[in-house]
CSV table of C-alpha atoms in Angstrom, one decimal:
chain,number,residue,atom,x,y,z
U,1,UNK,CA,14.1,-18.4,15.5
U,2,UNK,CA,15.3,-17.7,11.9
U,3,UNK,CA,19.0,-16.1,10.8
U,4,UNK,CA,19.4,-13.6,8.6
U,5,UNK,CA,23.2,-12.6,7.2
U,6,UNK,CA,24.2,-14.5,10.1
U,7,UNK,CA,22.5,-12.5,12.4
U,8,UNK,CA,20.1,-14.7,15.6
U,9,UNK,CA,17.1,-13.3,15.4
U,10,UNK,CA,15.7,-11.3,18.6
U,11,UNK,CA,12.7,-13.2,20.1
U,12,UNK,CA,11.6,-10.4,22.2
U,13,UNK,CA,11.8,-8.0,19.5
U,14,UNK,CA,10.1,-10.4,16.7
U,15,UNK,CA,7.3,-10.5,19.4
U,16,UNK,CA,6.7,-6.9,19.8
U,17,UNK,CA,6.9,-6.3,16.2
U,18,UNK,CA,4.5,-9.3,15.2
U,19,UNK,CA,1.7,-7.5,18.4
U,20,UNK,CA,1.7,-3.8,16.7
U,21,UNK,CA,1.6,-5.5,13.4
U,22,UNK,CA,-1.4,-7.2,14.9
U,23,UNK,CA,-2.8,-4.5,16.7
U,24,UNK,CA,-2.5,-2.0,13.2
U,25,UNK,CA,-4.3,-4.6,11.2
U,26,UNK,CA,-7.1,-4.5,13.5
U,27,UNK,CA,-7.5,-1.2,12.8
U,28,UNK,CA,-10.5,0.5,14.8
U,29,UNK,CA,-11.5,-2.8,16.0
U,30,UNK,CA,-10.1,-3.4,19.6
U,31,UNK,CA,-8.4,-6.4,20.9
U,32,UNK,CA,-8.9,-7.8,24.6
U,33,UNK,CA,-5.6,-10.0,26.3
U,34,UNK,CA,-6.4,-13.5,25.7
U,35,UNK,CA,-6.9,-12.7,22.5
U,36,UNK,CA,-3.7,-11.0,21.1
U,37,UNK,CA,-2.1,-13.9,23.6
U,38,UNK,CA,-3.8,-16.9,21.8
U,39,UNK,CA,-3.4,-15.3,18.2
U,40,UNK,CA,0.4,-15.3,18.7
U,41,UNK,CA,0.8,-18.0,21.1
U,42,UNK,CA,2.6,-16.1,23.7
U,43,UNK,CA,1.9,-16.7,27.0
U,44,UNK,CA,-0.6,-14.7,28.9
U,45,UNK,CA,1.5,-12.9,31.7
U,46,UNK,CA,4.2,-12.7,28.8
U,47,UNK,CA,1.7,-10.8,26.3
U,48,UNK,CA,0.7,-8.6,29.8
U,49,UNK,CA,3.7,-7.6,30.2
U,50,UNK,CA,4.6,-6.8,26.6
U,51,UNK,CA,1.3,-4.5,26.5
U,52,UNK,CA,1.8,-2.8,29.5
U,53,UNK,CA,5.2,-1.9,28.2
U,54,UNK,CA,4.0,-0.6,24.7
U,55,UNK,CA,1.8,1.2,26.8
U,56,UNK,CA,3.6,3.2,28.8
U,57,UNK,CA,5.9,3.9,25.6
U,58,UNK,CA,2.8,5.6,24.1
U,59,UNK,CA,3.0,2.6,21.1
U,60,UNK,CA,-0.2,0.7,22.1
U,61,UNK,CA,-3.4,2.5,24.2
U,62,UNK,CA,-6.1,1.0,26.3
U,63,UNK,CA,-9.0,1.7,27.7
U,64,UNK,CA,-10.6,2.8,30.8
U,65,UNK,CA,-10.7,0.0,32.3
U,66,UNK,CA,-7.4,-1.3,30.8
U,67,UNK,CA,-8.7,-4.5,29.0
U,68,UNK,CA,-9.0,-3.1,25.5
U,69,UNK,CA,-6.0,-2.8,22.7
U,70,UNK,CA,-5.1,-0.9,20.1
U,71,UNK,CA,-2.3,0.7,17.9
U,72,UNK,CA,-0.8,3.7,19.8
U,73,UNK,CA,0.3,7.1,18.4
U,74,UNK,CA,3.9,6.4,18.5
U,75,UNK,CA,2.8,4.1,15.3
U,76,UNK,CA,1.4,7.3,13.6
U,77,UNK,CA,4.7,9.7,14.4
U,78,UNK,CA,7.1,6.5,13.0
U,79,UNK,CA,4.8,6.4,9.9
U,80,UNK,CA,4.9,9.8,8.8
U,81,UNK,CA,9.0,10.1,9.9
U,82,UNK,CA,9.1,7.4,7.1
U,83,UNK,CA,7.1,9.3,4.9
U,84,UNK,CA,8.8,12.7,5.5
U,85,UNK,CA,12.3,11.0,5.0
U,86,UNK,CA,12.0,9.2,1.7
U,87,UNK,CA,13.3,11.4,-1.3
U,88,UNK,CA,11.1,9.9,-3.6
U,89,UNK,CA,8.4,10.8,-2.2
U,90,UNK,CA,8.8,14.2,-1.5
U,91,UNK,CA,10.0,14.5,-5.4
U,92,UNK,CA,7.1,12.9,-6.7
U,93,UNK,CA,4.4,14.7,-5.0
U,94,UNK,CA,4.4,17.9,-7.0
U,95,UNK,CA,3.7,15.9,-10.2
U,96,UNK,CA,0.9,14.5,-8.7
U,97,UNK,CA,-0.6,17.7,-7.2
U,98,UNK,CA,-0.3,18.6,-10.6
U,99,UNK,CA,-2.3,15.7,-12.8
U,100,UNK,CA,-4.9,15.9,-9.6
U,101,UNK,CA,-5.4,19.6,-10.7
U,102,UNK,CA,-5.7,18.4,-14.0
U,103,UNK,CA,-8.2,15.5,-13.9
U,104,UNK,CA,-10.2,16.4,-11.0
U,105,UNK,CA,-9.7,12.8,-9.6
U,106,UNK,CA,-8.0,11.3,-6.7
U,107,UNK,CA,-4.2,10.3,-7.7
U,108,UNK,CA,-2.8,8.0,-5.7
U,109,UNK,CA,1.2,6.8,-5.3
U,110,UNK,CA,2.2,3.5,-3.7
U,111,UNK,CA,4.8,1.1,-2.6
U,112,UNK,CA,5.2,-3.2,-3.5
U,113,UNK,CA,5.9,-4.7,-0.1
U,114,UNK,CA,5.9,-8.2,-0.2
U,115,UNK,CA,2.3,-9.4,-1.5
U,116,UNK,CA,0.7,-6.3,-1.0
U,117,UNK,CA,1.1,-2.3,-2.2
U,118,UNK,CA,1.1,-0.1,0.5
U,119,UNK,CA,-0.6,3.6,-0.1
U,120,UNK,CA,2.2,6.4,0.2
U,121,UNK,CA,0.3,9.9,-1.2
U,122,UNK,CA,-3.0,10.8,-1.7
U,123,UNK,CA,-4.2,13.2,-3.3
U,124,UNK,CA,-7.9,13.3,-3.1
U,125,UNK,CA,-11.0,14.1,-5.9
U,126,UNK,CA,-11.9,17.6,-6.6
U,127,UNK,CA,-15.9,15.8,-7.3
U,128,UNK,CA,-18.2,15.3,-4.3
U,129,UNK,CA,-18.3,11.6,-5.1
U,130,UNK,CA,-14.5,10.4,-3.7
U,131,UNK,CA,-13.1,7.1,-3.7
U,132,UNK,CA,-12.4,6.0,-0.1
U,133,UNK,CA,-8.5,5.7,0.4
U,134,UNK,CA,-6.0,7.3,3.2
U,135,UNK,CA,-2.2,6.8,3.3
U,136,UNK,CA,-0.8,3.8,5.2
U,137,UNK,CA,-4.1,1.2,3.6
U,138,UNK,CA,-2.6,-2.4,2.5
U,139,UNK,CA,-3.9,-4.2,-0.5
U,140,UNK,CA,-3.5,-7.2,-2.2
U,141,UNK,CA,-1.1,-6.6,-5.0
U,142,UNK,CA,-3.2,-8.8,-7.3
U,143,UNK,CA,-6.4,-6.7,-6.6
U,144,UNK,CA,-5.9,-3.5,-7.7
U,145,UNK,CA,-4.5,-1.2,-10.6
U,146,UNK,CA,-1.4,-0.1,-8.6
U,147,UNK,CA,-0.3,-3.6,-7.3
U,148,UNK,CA,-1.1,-5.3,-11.5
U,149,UNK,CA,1.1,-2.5,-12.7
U,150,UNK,CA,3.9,-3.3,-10.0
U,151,UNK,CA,3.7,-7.1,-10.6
U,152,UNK,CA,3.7,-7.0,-14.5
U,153,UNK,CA,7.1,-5.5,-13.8
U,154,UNK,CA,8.3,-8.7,-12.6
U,155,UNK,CA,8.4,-12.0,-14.5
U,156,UNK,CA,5.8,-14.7,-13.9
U,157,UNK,CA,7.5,-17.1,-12.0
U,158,UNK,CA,9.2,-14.0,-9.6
U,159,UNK,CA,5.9,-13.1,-8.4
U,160,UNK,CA,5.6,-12.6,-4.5
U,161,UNK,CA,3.0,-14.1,-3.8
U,162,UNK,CA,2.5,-17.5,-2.5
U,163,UNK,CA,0.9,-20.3,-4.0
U,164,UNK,CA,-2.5,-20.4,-2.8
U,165,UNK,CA,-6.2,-19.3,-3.3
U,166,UNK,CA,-5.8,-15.0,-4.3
U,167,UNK,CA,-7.5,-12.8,-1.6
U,168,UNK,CA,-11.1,-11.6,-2.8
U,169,UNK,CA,-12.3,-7.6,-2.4
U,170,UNK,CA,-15.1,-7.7,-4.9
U,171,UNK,CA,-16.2,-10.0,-6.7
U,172,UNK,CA,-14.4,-8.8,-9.6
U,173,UNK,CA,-10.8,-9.2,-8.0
U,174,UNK,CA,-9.1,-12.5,-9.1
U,175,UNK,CA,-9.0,-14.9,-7.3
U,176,UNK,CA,-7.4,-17.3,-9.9
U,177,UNK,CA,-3.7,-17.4,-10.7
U,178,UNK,CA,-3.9,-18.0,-14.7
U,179,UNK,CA,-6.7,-15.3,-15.0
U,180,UNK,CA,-4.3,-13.1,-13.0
U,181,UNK,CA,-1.1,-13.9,-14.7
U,182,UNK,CA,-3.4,-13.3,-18.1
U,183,UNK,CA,-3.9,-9.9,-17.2
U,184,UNK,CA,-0.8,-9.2,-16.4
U,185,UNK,CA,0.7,-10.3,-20.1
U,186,UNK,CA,-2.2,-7.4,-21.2
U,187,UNK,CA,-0.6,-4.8,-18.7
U,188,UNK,CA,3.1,-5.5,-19.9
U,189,UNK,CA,1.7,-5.7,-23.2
U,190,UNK,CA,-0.3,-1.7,-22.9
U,191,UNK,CA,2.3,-0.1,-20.3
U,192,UNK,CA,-0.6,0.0,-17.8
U,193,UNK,CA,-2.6,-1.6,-15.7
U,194,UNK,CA,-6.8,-1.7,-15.5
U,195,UNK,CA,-8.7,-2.4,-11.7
U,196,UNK,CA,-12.4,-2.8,-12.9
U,197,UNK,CA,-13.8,-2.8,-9.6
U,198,UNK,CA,-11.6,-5.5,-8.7
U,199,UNK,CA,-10.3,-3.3,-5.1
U,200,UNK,CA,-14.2,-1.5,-4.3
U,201,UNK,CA,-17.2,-1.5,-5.9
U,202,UNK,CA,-18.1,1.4,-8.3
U,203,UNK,CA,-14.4,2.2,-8.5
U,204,UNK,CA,-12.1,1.9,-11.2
U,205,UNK,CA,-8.5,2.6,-11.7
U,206,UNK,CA,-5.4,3.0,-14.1
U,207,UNK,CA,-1.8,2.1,-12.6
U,208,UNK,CA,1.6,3.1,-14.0
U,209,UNK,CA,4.8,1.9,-12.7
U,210,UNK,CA,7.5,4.3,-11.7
U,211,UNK,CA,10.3,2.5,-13.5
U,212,UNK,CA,13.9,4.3,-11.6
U,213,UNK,CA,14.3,0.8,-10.1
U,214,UNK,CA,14.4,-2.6,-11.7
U,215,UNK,CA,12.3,-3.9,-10.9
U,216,UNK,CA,9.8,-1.1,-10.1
U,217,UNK,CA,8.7,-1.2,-6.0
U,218,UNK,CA,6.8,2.4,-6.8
U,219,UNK,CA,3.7,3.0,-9.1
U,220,UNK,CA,1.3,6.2,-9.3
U,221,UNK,CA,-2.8,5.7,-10.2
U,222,UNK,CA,-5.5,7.2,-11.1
U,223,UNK,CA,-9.1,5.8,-9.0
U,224,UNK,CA,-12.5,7.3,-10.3
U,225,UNK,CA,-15.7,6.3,-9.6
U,226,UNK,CA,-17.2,4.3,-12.7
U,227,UNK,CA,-20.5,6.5,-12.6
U,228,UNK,CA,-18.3,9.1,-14.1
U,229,UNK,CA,-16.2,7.2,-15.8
U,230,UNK,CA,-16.5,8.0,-20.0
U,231,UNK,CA,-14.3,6.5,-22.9
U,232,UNK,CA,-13.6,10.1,-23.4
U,233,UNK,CA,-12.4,10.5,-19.8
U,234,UNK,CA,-10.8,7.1,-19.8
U,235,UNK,CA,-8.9,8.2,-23.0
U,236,UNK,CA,-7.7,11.9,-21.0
U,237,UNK,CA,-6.8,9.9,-17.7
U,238,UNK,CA,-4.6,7.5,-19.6
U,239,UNK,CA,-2.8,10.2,-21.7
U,240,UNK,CA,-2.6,12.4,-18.6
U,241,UNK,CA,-0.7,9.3,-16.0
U,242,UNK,CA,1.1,8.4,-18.9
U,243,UNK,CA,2.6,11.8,-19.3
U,244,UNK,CA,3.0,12.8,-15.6
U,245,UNK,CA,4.9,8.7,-15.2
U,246,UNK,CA,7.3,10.4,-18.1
U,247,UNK,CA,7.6,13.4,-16.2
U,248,UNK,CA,8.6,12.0,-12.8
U,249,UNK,CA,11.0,9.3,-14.1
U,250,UNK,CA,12.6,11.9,-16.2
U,251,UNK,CA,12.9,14.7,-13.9
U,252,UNK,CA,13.9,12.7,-10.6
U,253,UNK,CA,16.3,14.2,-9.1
U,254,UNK,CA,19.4,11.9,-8.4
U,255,UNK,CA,19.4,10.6,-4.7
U,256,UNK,CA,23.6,10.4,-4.3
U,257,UNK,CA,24.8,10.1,-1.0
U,258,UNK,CA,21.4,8.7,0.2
U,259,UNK,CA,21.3,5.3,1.7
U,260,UNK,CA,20.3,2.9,-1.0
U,261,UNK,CA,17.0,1.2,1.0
U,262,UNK,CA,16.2,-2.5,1.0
């Protein structure tokens, strides 16, 4: 087991975390015992026992018959108890309600967590033709318009990513490191960042990062579908994130007396 600040690790509790991590990735897709046993090398009666525990605790379900897994509610209630208590959050929404209202498109704020951006607040088109997106989704910092945005904030060689072959959505997502690190002297270079249907197909999207912490973990986007996507409304959606990033990272409101999260 690792140490941290001096600190054994928990083998038990590095288990359960690594299964729901697991089981959330999965998603819709159900696992069956032997499975989530051989993926993380835990015994058999050991990764029985785990389950039926998580189980009972409402953080993992099963079926009828009790041989198919998945991610309980419990995950959902934690999820948005993190949402509900972050500060930033709750401060930034309004500002995003508002350039939603203005653009018609679907706004999006996220969070740099490790390698990948996780989606905080979404605030959905006003068109009939949406992007597809919901709260909680992980992507590939190097894929997409918030993630570029978030990296450019941080110097080449400080990138957290590790040194192999880059993840592939589309086939416009980079998948090479110096093509990568390219774009991101051209995002640090225009204050923004570009996703050419580099996250999904027919979708592009302009990312700012939220700059109250240095580096910036926080960034707000804009996604549209390229079928509707004009230099004239290119030219509106820039000016409009650029002024609502202004807005929110002047208008903050201090967050004294609140625990300073690593």
């Amino acid at each position: 087991m690792s140490e941290g600040r001096g600190v054994r690790g928990v083998k038990s509790a590095a288990r359960t975390v690594a299964l729901l991590e697991l089981l959330a990735a999965r998603g819709e897709q159900p696992s069956r015992l032997d499975e989530l046993a051989e993926d993380l090398g835990v015994p058999r009666s050991s990764m029985y026992q785990l389950l039926r525990t998580l189980v009972d605790c409402g953080w993992v379900r099963t079926d009828a018959t009790g041989s198919l897994y998945g991610i309980g509610i419990r995950a959902l209630l934690t999820g948005t108890s993190y949402l509900d208590g972050d500060r930033r959050i709750r401060a930034v929404r309004p500002y995003l309600d508002e350039a939603s209202d203005t653009l018609g498109e679907t706004i999006h704020m996220a969070r740099l967590d490790g390698p990948d951006v996780v989606y905080l607040v979404t605030r959905e088109s006003h068109e009939y033709l949406r992007t597809i997106s919901r709260v909680g989704r992980r992507v590939p910092a190097h894929a997409g318009a918030l993630g570029k945005a978030l990296l450019a904030e941080r110097a080449d060689d400080e990138l957290p990513m590790a040194d192999r072959p880059l993840t592939a959505l589309t086939g416009n997502t980079h998948t090479d490191r110096a093509a990568l690190l390219d774009d991101l002297a051209q995002v640090r270079e225009r204050g923004y960042s570009i996703d050419r249907e580099e996250t999904v197909t027919g979708i592009a999207g302009f990312g700012f990062a939220l700059r109250y912490d240095t580096p910036a973990t926080d960034a707000i986007s804009c996604s549209v579908p390229v079928a509707r996507l004009t230099r004239e409304h290119e030219v509106h959606i820039v000016s409009v994130m650029r002024e609502t990033r202004a807005k929110i990272e002047t208008h903050l409101p201090p967050v004294s007396g609140a625990p300073d999260w690593r």
